[in-house]
Amino acid sequence: MAEVGGWTWERNLRSFLELLSHYVGCGFDATDWETVALAVEGTDDERADGWYSYPLVGEHREVEVRLARSTGGEEVSVTVNGTLTPELEVRADTLLSAFATG
């Protein structure tokens, strides 16, 4: 098990999840996004029980993405854990870095 963590701007969350899903080998469609967007609204990264978990299940990989909004901010804290290959670990970390800018 490995874990990658960081944050992204809330406006970039959908793009982050779509690309991560692609790397995991699963689809992420409008229904997935609606589910996540609705659930993230009620999260709080300052509460241990305030996080939302969403599984991304591909043919050969499965990861869990945990999400929580920053109180009073526009950031979403993110952790990705599971049986991450070194390549997937680097990609998840790179996506988080990219979507935390601008």
GROMACS .gro file of N, CA, C and O in nm:
model
  408
    1MET      N    1   0.085  -0.119   0.000
    1MET     CA    2   0.000   0.000   0.000
    1MET      C    3   0.088   0.124   0.000
    1MET      O    4   0.184   0.132   0.075
    2ALA      N    5   0.050   0.219  -0.080
    2ALA     CA    6   0.119   0.346  -0.086
    2ALA      C    7   0.015   0.457  -0.079
    2ALA      O    8  -0.104   0.434  -0.105
    3GLU      N    9   0.059   0.576  -0.042
    3GLU     CA   10  -0.032   0.689  -0.034
    3GLU      C   11   0.037   0.814  -0.087
    3GLU      O   12   0.155   0.837  -0.059
    4VAL      N   13  -0.039   0.890  -0.163
    4VAL     CA   14   0.006   1.020  -0.214
    4VAL      C   15  -0.095   1.121  -0.165
    4VAL      O   16  -0.216   1.098  -0.173
    5GLY      N   17  -0.049   1.232  -0.114
    5GLY     CA   18  -0.141   1.333  -0.063
    5GLY      C   19  -0.102   1.473  -0.105
    5GLY      O   20   0.013   1.499  -0.139
    6GLY      N   21  -0.199   1.559  -0.102
    6GLY     CA   22  -0.178   1.699  -0.137
    6GLY      C   23  -0.311   1.770  -0.143
    6GLY      O   24  -0.405   1.734  -0.071
    7TRP      N   25  -0.321   1.867  -0.230
    7TRP     CA   26  -0.446   1.940  -0.245
    7TRP      C   27  -0.457   1.990  -0.389
    7TRP      O   28  -0.360   1.993  -0.463
    8THR      N   29  -0.577   2.029  -0.423
    8THR     CA   30  -0.605   2.089  -0.554
    8THR      C   31  -0.709   2.199  -0.534
    8THR      O   32  -0.783   2.197  -0.436
    9TRP      N   33  -0.710   2.292  -0.624
    9TRP     CA   34  -0.818   2.390  -0.622
    9TRP      C   35  -0.947   2.317  -0.654
    9TRP      O   36  -0.949   2.228  -0.738
   10GLU      N   37  -1.054   2.356  -0.589
   10GLU     CA   38  -1.183   2.289  -0.611
   10GLU      C   39  -1.223   2.293  -0.758
   10GLU      O   40  -1.277   2.197  -0.811
   11ARG      N   41  -1.194   2.401  -0.826
   11ARG     CA   42  -1.230   2.414  -0.968
   11ARG      C   43  -1.154   2.314  -1.056
   11ARG      O   44  -1.195   2.289  -1.169
   12ASN      N   45  -1.044   2.258  -1.006
   12ASN     CA   46  -0.965   2.161  -1.082
   12ASN      C   47  -0.993   2.017  -1.043
   12ASN      O   48  -0.935   1.925  -1.102
   13LEU      N   49  -1.081   1.995  -0.946
   13LEU     CA   50  -1.102   1.861  -0.894
   13LEU      C   51  -1.153   1.764  -1.000
   13LEU      O   52  -1.105   1.650  -1.009
   14ARG      N   53  -1.247   1.806  -1.080
   14ARG     CA   54  -1.300   1.715  -1.183
   14ARG      C   55  -1.192   1.671  -1.280
   14ARG      O   56  -1.179   1.552  -1.312
   15SER      N   57  -1.112   1.765  -1.327
   15SER     CA   58  -1.003   1.730  -1.420
   15SER      C   59  -0.903   1.636  -1.355
   15SER      O   60  -0.856   1.541  -1.418
   16PHE      N   61  -0.871   1.661  -1.228
   16PHE     CA   62  -0.781   1.572  -1.155
   16PHE      C   63  -0.836   1.430  -1.153
   16PHE      O   64  -0.765   1.334  -1.184
   17LEU      N   65  -0.963   1.416  -1.115
   17LEU     CA   66  -1.024   1.283  -1.105
   17LEU      C   67  -1.037   1.215  -1.241
   17LEU      O   68  -1.017   1.093  -1.252
   18GLU      N   69  -1.068   1.290  -1.344
   18GLU     CA   70  -1.077   1.232  -1.479
   18GLU      C   71  -0.942   1.177  -1.524
   18GLU      O   72  -0.933   1.065  -1.576
   19LEU      N   73  -0.836   1.254  -1.503
   19LEU     CA   74  -0.703   1.208  -1.545
   19LEU      C   75  -0.654   1.092  -1.458
   19LEU      O   76  -0.599   0.994  -1.509
   20LEU      N   77  -0.674   1.100  -1.327
   20LEU     CA   78  -0.634   0.991  -1.240
   20LEU      C   79  -0.707   0.863  -1.278
   20LEU      O   80  -0.647   0.755  -1.284
   21SER      N   81  -0.836   0.874  -1.306
   21SER     CA   82  -0.915   0.758  -1.349
   21SER      C   83  -0.857   0.696  -1.475
   21SER      O   84  -0.849   0.574  -1.488
   22HIS      N   85  -0.818   0.781  -1.568
   22HIS     CA   86  -0.756   0.732  -1.691
   22HIS      C   87  -0.630   0.651  -1.660
   22HIS      O   88  -0.610   0.543  -1.716
   23TYR      N   89  -0.547   0.700  -1.570
   23TYR     CA   90  -0.424   0.629  -1.534
   23TYR      C   91  -0.452   0.500  -1.458
   23TYR      O   92  -0.375   0.405  -1.466
   24VAL      N   93  -0.562   0.496  -1.384
   24VAL     CA   94  -0.600   0.375  -1.313
   24VAL      C   95  -0.660   0.273  -1.409
   24VAL      O   96  -0.657   0.153  -1.385
   25GLY      N   97  -0.716   0.323  -1.519
   25GLY     CA   98  -0.775   0.234  -1.619
   25GLY      C   99  -0.924   0.218  -1.603
   25GLY      O  100  -0.981   0.113  -1.635
   26CYS      N  101  -0.990   0.322  -1.552
   26CYS     CA  102  -1.135   0.316  -1.538
   26CYS      C  103  -1.196   0.445  -1.592
   26CYS      O  104  -1.128   0.544  -1.610
   27GLY      N  105  -1.323   0.440  -1.617
   27GLY     CA  106  -1.393   0.558  -1.666
   27GLY      C  107  -1.435   0.648  -1.552
   27GLY      O  108  -1.448   0.605  -1.437
   28PHE      N  109  -1.453   0.773  -1.582
   28PHE     CA  110  -1.505   0.870  -1.486
   28PHE      C  111  -1.597   0.961  -1.565
   28PHE      O  112  -1.552   1.051  -1.637
   29ASP      N  113  -1.728   0.938  -1.553
   29ASP     CA  114  -1.824   1.010  -1.637
   29ASP      C  115  -1.900   1.115  -1.556
   29ASP      O  116  -1.869   1.142  -1.440
   30ALA      N  117  -2.000   1.174  -1.619
   30ALA     CA  118  -2.078   1.280  -1.555
   30ALA      C  119  -2.147   1.232  -1.428
   30ALA      O  120  -2.156   1.307  -1.330
   31THR      N  121  -2.193   1.109  -1.426
   31THR     CA  122  -2.258   1.055  -1.306
   31THR      C  123  -2.159   1.044  -1.191
   31THR      O  124  -2.191   1.077  -1.077
   32ASP      N  125  -2.037   0.997  -1.222
   32ASP     CA  126  -1.933   0.990  -1.119
   32ASP      C  127  -1.907   1.130  -1.064
   32ASP      O  128  -1.898   1.150  -0.942
   33TRP      N  129  -1.893   1.227  -1.154
   33TRP     CA  130  -1.864   1.363  -1.110
   33TRP      C  131  -1.977   1.418  -1.024
   33TRP      O  132  -1.952   1.481  -0.920
   34GLU      N  133  -2.101   1.399  -1.063
   34GLU     CA  134  -2.214   1.448  -0.983
   34GLU      C  135  -2.213   1.388  -0.843
   34GLU      O  136  -2.239   1.457  -0.745
   35THR      N  137  -2.180   1.260  -0.833
   35THR     CA  138  -2.173   1.193  -0.704
   35THR      C  139  -2.065   1.256  -0.617
   35THR      O  140  -2.089   1.289  -0.500
   36VAL      N  141  -1.946   1.274  -0.674
   36VAL     CA  142  -1.834   1.331  -0.598
   36VAL      C  143  -1.862   1.477  -0.561
   36VAL      O  144  -1.843   1.517  -0.446
   37ALA      N  145  -1.908   1.556  -0.656
   37ALA     CA  146  -1.932   1.698  -0.631
   37ALA      C  147  -2.033   1.718  -0.518
   37ALA      O  148  -2.014   1.803  -0.430
   38LEU      N  149  -2.139   1.641  -0.519
   38LEU     CA  150  -2.240   1.650  -0.414
   38LEU      C  151  -2.182   1.609  -0.279
   38LEU      O  152  -2.203   1.677  -0.178
   39ALA      N  153  -2.106   1.502  -0.276
   39ALA     CA  154  -2.050   1.452  -0.150
   39ALA      C  155  -1.945   1.546  -0.093
   39ALA      O  156  -1.937   1.565   0.029
   40VAL      N  157  -1.864   1.606  -0.178
   40VAL     CA  158  -1.756   1.694  -0.131
   40VAL      C  159  -1.811   1.819  -0.063
   40VAL      O  160  -1.748   1.874   0.027
   41GLU      N  161  -1.930   1.860  -0.103
   41GLU     CA  162  -1.990   1.980  -0.042
   41GLU      C  163  -1.998   1.970   0.111
   41GLU      O  164  -1.982   2.069   0.180
   42GLY      N  165  -2.023   1.852   0.164
   42GLY     CA  166  -2.040   1.836   0.308
   42GLY      C  167  -1.915   1.793   0.382
   42GLY      O  168  -1.924   1.749   0.496
   43THR      N  169  -1.797   1.804   0.319
   43THR     CA  170  -1.674   1.759   0.382
   43THR      C  171  -1.602   1.873   0.454
   43THR      O  172  -1.631   1.990   0.432
   44ASP      N  173  -1.508   1.835   0.538
   44ASP     CA  174  -1.430   1.932   0.615
   44ASP      C  175  -1.296   1.868   0.649
   44ASP      O  176  -1.291   1.770   0.724
   45ASP      N  177  -1.188   1.922   0.595
   45ASP     CA  178  -1.056   1.860   0.614
   45ASP      C  179  -1.003   1.873   0.757
   45ASP      O  180  -0.902   1.812   0.791
   46GLU      N  181  -1.070   1.949   0.841
   46GLU     CA  182  -1.027   1.962   0.980
   46GLU      C  183  -1.092   1.859   1.072
   46GLU      O  184  -1.057   1.852   1.189
   47ARG      N  185  -1.184   1.781   1.020
   47ARG     CA  186  -1.250   1.676   1.099
   47ARG      C  187  -1.207   1.538   1.049
   47ARG      O  188  -1.207   1.513   0.929
   48ALA      N  189  -1.171   1.452   1.140
   48ALA     CA  190  -1.129   1.317   1.102
   48ALA      C  191  -1.241   1.244   1.028
   48ALA      O  192  -1.215   1.166   0.936
   49ASP      N  193  -1.365   1.269   1.067
   49ASP     CA  194  -1.479   1.203   1.002
   49ASP      C  195  -1.541   1.291   0.893
   49ASP      O  196  -1.649   1.264   0.846
   50GLY      N  197  -1.469   1.394   0.850
   50GLY     CA  198  -1.522   1.487   0.752
   50GLY      C  199  -1.475   1.463   0.610
   50GLY      O  200  -1.493   1.549   0.524
   51TRP      N  201  -1.416   1.348   0.585
   51TRP     CA  202  -1.363   1.317   0.452
   51TRP      C  203  -1.458   1.226   0.375
   51TRP      O  204  -1.529   1.147   0.435
   52TYR      N  205  -1.454   1.236   0.244
   52TYR     CA  206  -1.533   1.150   0.156
   52TYR      C  207  -1.438   1.059   0.078
   52TYR      O  208  -1.335   1.106   0.026
   53SER      N  209  -1.470   0.933   0.069
   53SER     CA  210  -1.388   0.836  -0.004
   53SER      C  211  -1.460   0.792  -0.130
   53SER      O  212  -1.580   0.763  -0.127
   54TYR      N  213  -1.385   0.786  -0.240
   54TYR     CA  214  -1.441   0.741  -0.367
   54TYR      C  215  -1.344   0.641  -0.430
   54TYR      O  216  -1.226   0.672  -0.449
   55PRO      N  217  -1.392   0.521  -0.463
   55PRO     CA  218  -1.304   0.422  -0.524
   55PRO      C  219  -1.293   0.443  -0.675
   55PRO      O  220  -1.390   0.477  -0.741
   56LEU      N  221  -1.173   0.423  -0.725
   56LEU     CA  222  -1.150   0.419  -0.869
   56LEU      C  223  -1.101   0.278  -0.899
   56LEU      O  224  -0.993   0.238  -0.854
   57VAL      N  225  -1.182   0.202  -0.971
   57VAL     CA  226  -1.153   0.061  -0.994
   57VAL      C  227  -1.130   0.037  -1.142
   57VAL      O  228  -1.221   0.052  -1.223
   58GLY      N  229  -1.006   0.001  -1.173
   58GLY     CA  230  -0.971  -0.033  -1.310
   58GLY      C  231  -0.960  -0.184  -1.325
   58GLY      O  232  -0.981  -0.259  -1.230
   59GLU      N  233  -0.924  -0.226  -1.444
   59GLU     CA  234  -0.912  -0.369  -1.470
   59GLU      C  235  -0.800  -0.433  -1.388
   59GLU      O  236  -0.812  -0.544  -1.340
   60HIS      N  237  -0.690  -0.360  -1.370
   60HIS     CA  238  -0.574  -0.415  -1.300
   60HIS      C  239  -0.537  -0.339  -1.173
   60HIS      O  240  -0.445  -0.381  -1.102
   61ARG      N  241  -0.602  -0.227  -1.146
   61ARG     CA  242  -0.568  -0.144  -1.030
   61ARG      C  243  -0.694  -0.094  -0.962
   61ARG      O  244  -0.796  -0.075  -1.026
   62GLU      N  245  -0.678  -0.068  -0.834
   62GLU     CA  246  -0.786  -0.005  -0.758
   62GLU      C  247  -0.724   0.090  -0.658
   62GLU      O  248  -0.631   0.054  -0.586
   63VAL      N  249  -0.773   0.213  -0.656
   63VAL     CA  250  -0.727   0.310  -0.558
   63VAL      C  251  -0.847   0.374  -0.491
   63VAL      O  252  -0.958   0.374  -0.544
   64GLU      N  253  -0.823   0.427  -0.374
   64GLU     CA  254  -0.924   0.502  -0.301
   64GLU      C  255  -0.879   0.647  -0.297
   64GLU      O  256  -0.764   0.675  -0.261
   65VAL      N  257  -0.968   0.735  -0.337
   65VAL     CA  258  -0.939   0.878  -0.332
   65VAL      C  259  -1.020   0.936  -0.217
   65VAL      O  260  -1.143   0.921  -0.213
   66ARG      N  261  -0.951   0.998  -0.123
   66ARG     CA  262  -1.018   1.063  -0.009
   66ARG      C  263  -1.012   1.213  -0.032
   66ARG      O  264  -0.907   1.267  -0.066
   67LEU      N  265  -1.126   1.279  -0.011
   67LEU     CA  266  -1.140   1.422  -0.043
   67LEU      C  267  -1.204   1.496   0.073
   67LEU      O  268  -1.296   1.444   0.137
   68ALA      N  269  -1.160   1.620   0.096
   68ALA     CA  270  -1.223   1.706   0.196
   68ALA      C  271  -1.193   1.851   0.163
   68ALA      O  272  -1.078   1.886   0.132
   69ARG      N  273  -1.295   1.932   0.170
   69ARG     CA  274  -1.280   2.075   0.144
   69ARG      C  275  -1.210   2.144   0.259
   69ARG      O  276  -1.225   2.106   0.375
   70SER      N  277  -1.135   2.245   0.226
   70SER     CA  278  -1.070   2.328   0.327
   70SER      C  279  -1.173   2.426   0.382
   70SER      O  280  -1.244   2.491   0.306
   71THR      N  281  -1.180   2.432   0.513
   71THR     CA  282  -1.275   2.522   0.576
   71THR      C  283  -1.245   2.666   0.536
   71THR      O  284  -1.134   2.715   0.555
   72GLY      N  285  -1.344   2.732   0.478
   72GLY     CA  286  -1.330   2.872   0.441
   72GLY      C  287  -1.243   2.897   0.319
   72GLY      O  288  -1.212   3.012   0.290
   73GLY      N  289  -1.203   2.793   0.249
   73GLY     CA  290  -1.116   2.812   0.133
   73GLY      C  291  -1.172   2.748   0.008
   73GLY      O  292  -1.283   2.694   0.007
   74GLU      N  293  -1.094   2.753  -0.097
   74GLU     CA  294  -1.132   2.695  -0.225
   74GLU      C  295  -1.048   2.572  -0.258
   74GLU      O  296  -1.050   2.524  -0.370
   75GLU      N  297  -0.975   2.522  -0.158
   75GLU     CA  298  -0.890   2.406  -0.178
   75GLU      C  299  -0.962   2.279  -0.134
   75GLU      O  300  -1.047   2.281  -0.047
   76VAL      N  301  -0.924   2.169  -0.197
   76VAL     CA  302  -0.972   2.037  -0.157
   76VAL      C  303  -0.849   1.952  -0.125
   76VAL      O  304  -0.760   1.936  -0.210
   77SER      N  305  -0.842   1.903  -0.003
   77SER     CA  306  -0.735   1.811   0.034
   77SER      C  307  -0.764   1.675  -0.029
   77SER      O  308  -0.879   1.632  -0.035
   78VAL      N  309  -0.658   1.609  -0.074
   78VAL     CA  310  -0.673   1.483  -0.147
   78VAL      C  311  -0.568   1.383  -0.098
   78VAL      O  312  -0.452   1.419  -0.082
   79THR      N  313  -0.609   1.260  -0.076
   79THR     CA  314  -0.515   1.150  -0.061
   79THR      C  315  -0.556   1.040  -0.158
   79THR      O  316  -0.675   1.016  -0.179
   80VAL      N  317  -0.458   0.977  -0.217
   80VAL     CA  318  -0.480   0.865  -0.306
   80VAL      C  319  -0.403   0.748  -0.247
   80VAL      O  320  -0.282   0.759  -0.225
   81ASN      N  321  -0.473   0.640  -0.216
   81ASN     CA  322  -0.401   0.525  -0.161
   81ASN      C  323  -0.451   0.396  -0.223
   81ASN      O  324  -0.559   0.390  -0.279
   82GLY      N  325  -0.367   0.297  -0.213
   82GLY     CA  326  -0.396   0.167  -0.270
   82GLY      C  327  -0.268   0.101  -0.312
   82GLY      O  328  -0.160   0.137  -0.266
   83THR      N  329  -0.279   0.006  -0.399
   83THR     CA  330  -0.160  -0.061  -0.452
   83THR      C  331  -0.110   0.019  -0.571
   83THR      O  332  -0.133  -0.017  -0.687
   84LEU      N  333  -0.044   0.129  -0.541
   84LEU     CA  334   0.006   0.218  -0.644
   84LEU      C  335   0.137   0.166  -0.701
   84LEU      O  336   0.229   0.136  -0.625
   85THR      N  337   0.143   0.157  -0.832
   85THR     CA  338   0.272   0.127  -0.894
   85THR      C  339   0.358   0.252  -0.881
   85THR      O  340   0.305   0.363  -0.861
   86PRO      N  341   0.489   0.240  -0.893
   86PRO     CA  342   0.573   0.360  -0.889
   86PRO      C  343   0.529   0.464  -0.992
   86PRO      O  344   0.527   0.583  -0.965
   87GLU      N  345   0.492   0.417  -1.111
   87GLU     CA  346   0.447   0.508  -1.217
   87GLU      C  347   0.319   0.581  -1.176
   87GLU      O  348   0.307   0.703  -1.193
   88LEU      N  349   0.222   0.509  -1.122
   88LEU     CA  350   0.097   0.570  -1.081
   88LEU      C  351   0.118   0.665  -0.964
   88LEU      O  352   0.054   0.770  -0.956
   89GLU      N  353   0.208   0.630  -0.874
   89GLU     CA  354   0.239   0.718  -0.761
   89GLU      C  355   0.295   0.852  -0.810
   89GLU      O  356   0.253   0.959  -0.765
   90VAL      N  357   0.386   0.847  -0.906
   90VAL     CA  358   0.444   0.970  -0.962
   90VAL      C  359   0.338   1.050  -1.037
   90VAL      O  360   0.330   1.172  -1.025
   91ARG      N  361   0.253   0.981  -1.112
   91ARG     CA  362   0.149   1.051  -1.188
   91ARG      C  363   0.050   1.119  -1.093
   91ARG      O  364   0.010   1.234  -1.117
   92ALA      N  365   0.008   1.051  -0.988
   92ALA     CA  366  -0.086   1.112  -0.892
   92ALA      C  367  -0.023   1.234  -0.826
   92ALA      O  368  -0.087   1.339  -0.813
   93ASP      N  369   0.103   1.223  -0.788
   93ASP     CA  370   0.173   1.334  -0.725
   93ASP      C  371   0.189   1.452  -0.822
   93ASP      O  372   0.169   1.567  -0.786
   94THR      N  373   0.219   1.420  -0.946
   94THR     CA  374   0.234   1.525  -1.048
   94THR      C  375   0.101   1.594  -1.075
   94THR      O  376   0.096   1.717  -1.087
   95LEU      N  377  -0.007   1.517  -1.083
   95LEU     CA  378  -0.139   1.578  -1.103
   95LEU      C  379  -0.173   1.672  -0.989
   95LEU      O  380  -0.224   1.783  -1.010
   96LEU      N  381  -0.147   1.628  -0.865
   96LEU     CA  382  -0.177   1.714  -0.750
   96LEU      C  383  -0.096   1.843  -0.757
   96LEU      O  384  -0.149   1.952  -0.732
   97SER      N  385   0.031   1.833  -0.792
   97SER     CA  386   0.114   1.953  -0.804
   97SER      C  387   0.063   2.046  -0.913
   97SER      O  388   0.056   2.167  -0.894
   98ALA      N  389   0.027   1.987  -1.027
   98ALA     CA  390  -0.019   2.068  -1.140
   98ALA      C  391  -0.151   2.139  -1.109
   98ALA      O  392  -0.169   2.257  -1.142
   99PHE      N  393  -0.244   2.069  -1.044
   99PHE     CA  394  -0.375   2.127  -1.020
   99PHE      C  395  -0.381   2.212  -0.892
   99PHE      O  396  -0.485   2.269  -0.861
  100ALA      N  397  -0.269   2.224  -0.823
  100ALA     CA  398  -0.262   2.313  -0.707
  100ALA      C  399  -0.206   2.449  -0.748
  100ALA      O  400  -0.193   2.537  -0.664
  101THR      N  401  -0.173   2.466  -0.875
  101THR     CA  402  -0.124   2.594  -0.923
  101THR      C  403  -0.232   2.663  -1.004
  101THR      O  404  -0.327   2.600  -1.051
  102GLY      N  405  -0.215   2.791  -1.019
  102GLY     CA  406  -0.302   2.871  -1.103
  102GLY      C  407  -0.442   2.845  -1.082
  102GLY      O  408  -0.542   2.857  -1.118
   0.00000   0.00000   0.00000
